[in-house]
């Protein structure tokens, strides 16, 4: 079948769709343009692909049958969660109006996991939660909370992104400093492999040295090695005492001094340390009226710092206020707004979690996901700002960072009036990316800390990782997906 010529693609497509309808039922396969549209365009509307159909199975067995049927006729599969990813990984690559690409990859089936949304088990002794891959992250957090536990992965898209998506992108977010990222919070996985077989590795063991770590391989694989259908997640005791503050800072170096001080003061009670610059704070206020910055947005930099503890009577509030008074005396911060109660804490976090939504509305931001050694963040911001301003004098520099884990979203933001007339937009975005990625690389950093590679950064992966690393990655890909049918063109270029 893989030798079918173009002439036969139409009839083959009809057979594939009919087979999938037989497997999952007609109501779980969409082919009409209007029904398919939301699944072939990414969240920011930057990538639009084309799909044979969208299929939404209800069980692991059905996912396996769908993948097997696609493999039998050489039809690619694009696994998809909430479609909130920021690298174009969750939408098909192929476009019929792009002749360079259409020959390379056949229109795929988008396999959306949203109907597989059951929480299967919560174990409060072993501190584990087993969930199907299509569970929305916020629903998992809620299920843990109802049993007095915490699932600590938290990010702005948590109301729509799915557990399978967070696992496949190894999502970071705002809880990494204290609890680690997704990889550290996944104990077991169930995966449908490229040939349609099922690997059940849902064991929730804390220690398991039985051979290669298969689980780690699928975390962050972005759907290129298989379809994650369920996961055993690690839960933590629920914090009950919080102290949250929003601080004004004149320069990034001062924020680093504050980080060092609060880290040694609070130890593991330091649960968040986030940074944004004034441009970012202004954009949120402008685009999302009603969400106001806790301090005047014109302050050059803003830091959100949070202490938390599982012990209700823990003096985290007094500890934070003491740390902030010292920081004020030392001149590291200019001002601080401390949350009085959970309502104000929620408002502070809402402002922080609003940045992606506000930036999407504001203009064309080349959102970079660099990571550098924490002590080099100030040098990195200075060097990247200078290089970017030199190359693009009209650009606005927007910075939002998970500073406590060295992850800086450095965003050259092109206002619409500047961006629209540009003749070769992809080349401009590429140049902006390369400039900043090279600076991160010189500082032994990374160009993808938490968003993944998708289609946006596949070229950069080949440019910036060593030939040996690329060779090893291709060996893994070829071994697990010899037909190249799982999410083609993502992570590794076709
Ligand atoms: C407002 C906003 C804020 C964000 N903040 C953060 C942040 O702070 N930190 C962060 O890390 N990310 C952030 N993101 C990015 C995004 O939310 C995460 O990458 C998220 O993990 C994607 O989950 P999803 O279910 O939407 O996956 P999708 O976007 O649907 O897919 C992402 C990738 O995973 C693959 N995939 C999805 N489900 C499966 C599955 N079941 N099996 C195999 N492969 C699968 C897809 O093929 C694709 O390659 C943000 C996005 C938005 C819109």
Coordinates of N, CA and C in Angstrom, one line a residue, residues 15 26 35 102 143 147 187 209 214 224 260 292 312 333 337 339 347 362 375 394 399 410 421 423 427 447 450 472 490:
X15 N -11.1 4.8 2.4 CA -11.0 3.5 3.1 C -10.5 3.6 4.6
X26 N -19.0 6.2 14.3 CA -19.1 7.4 13.3 C -19.0 8.7 14.1
X35 N -15.6 21.0 11.3 CA -15.3 20.2 12.5 C -13.9 20.0 12.8
X102 N 3.9 18.7 0.7 CA 2.8 17.8 0.6 C 3.3 16.4 0.0
X143 N -8.7 16.7 41.5 CA -8.9 15.3 42.0 C -7.9 15.1 43.2
X147 N -8.5 14.9 47.6 CA -8.0 13.9 48.6 C -6.9 14.5 49.4
X187 N 5.4 8.6 37.3 CA 6.1 7.4 37.8 C 5.8 6.2 36.9
X209 N 14.8 -0.5 39.0 CA 16.0 -0.4 38.2 C 16.1 -1.6 37.2
X214 N 12.3 3.2 30.2 CA 11.4 3.4 29.0 C 10.5 4.6 29.3
X224 N 6.2 11.6 19.0 CA 6.9 11.0 17.9 C 7.3 9.6 18.1
X260 N 18.9 34.4 45.9 CA 19.9 33.7 46.7 C 19.5 33.9 48.2
X292 N -4.9 43.7 37.1 CA -4.0 44.8 37.3 C -2.7 44.3 38.0
X312 N -0.1 24.1 58.7 CA -1.0 25.3 58.7 C -0.4 26.4 59.6
X333 N 15.2 45.3 46.4 CA 13.8 45.6 45.9 C 13.4 47.0 46.2
X337 N 4.4 44.1 47.4 CA 3.0 44.0 47.8 C 2.8 42.5 48.3
X339 N 0.4 39.5 49.6 CA -1.0 39.1 49.5 C -1.5 38.9 50.9
X347 N -5.3 36.5 42.8 CA -5.2 37.6 41.9 C -3.7 37.8 41.4
X362 N -1.5 40.8 21.8 CA -0.8 42.1 21.6 C 0.0 42.2 20.3
X375 N 22.9 31.6 37.7 CA 23.8 32.7 38.0 C 24.1 33.6 36.8
X394 N 13.3 48.3 16.1 CA 12.0 48.6 16.5 C 11.3 47.6 17.4
X399 N 10.1 40.1 28.7 CA 10.8 39.0 29.4 C 9.9 38.5 30.5
X410 N 12.6 34.9 26.7 CA 13.0 36.2 26.1 C 12.2 36.3 24.8
X421 N 4.4 44.8 7.6 CA 5.0 45.1 6.3 C 6.3 44.3 6.0
X423 N 8.8 41.8 4.7 CA 8.6 40.9 3.5 C 8.8 39.4 3.8
X427 N 11.9 34.4 7.9 CA 13.4 34.6 8.0 C 13.7 35.5 9.2
X447 N 18.1 26.0 24.2 CA 17.1 26.8 23.5 C 15.7 26.3 23.7
X450 N 11.3 24.1 28.3 CA 10.0 23.4 28.8 C 9.0 23.3 27.7
X472 N 22.0 9.6 17.8 CA 21.3 8.7 18.8 C 19.8 8.9 18.8
X490 N 8.1 16.4 13.4 CA 8.2 17.1 14.7 C 9.5 16.6 15.4

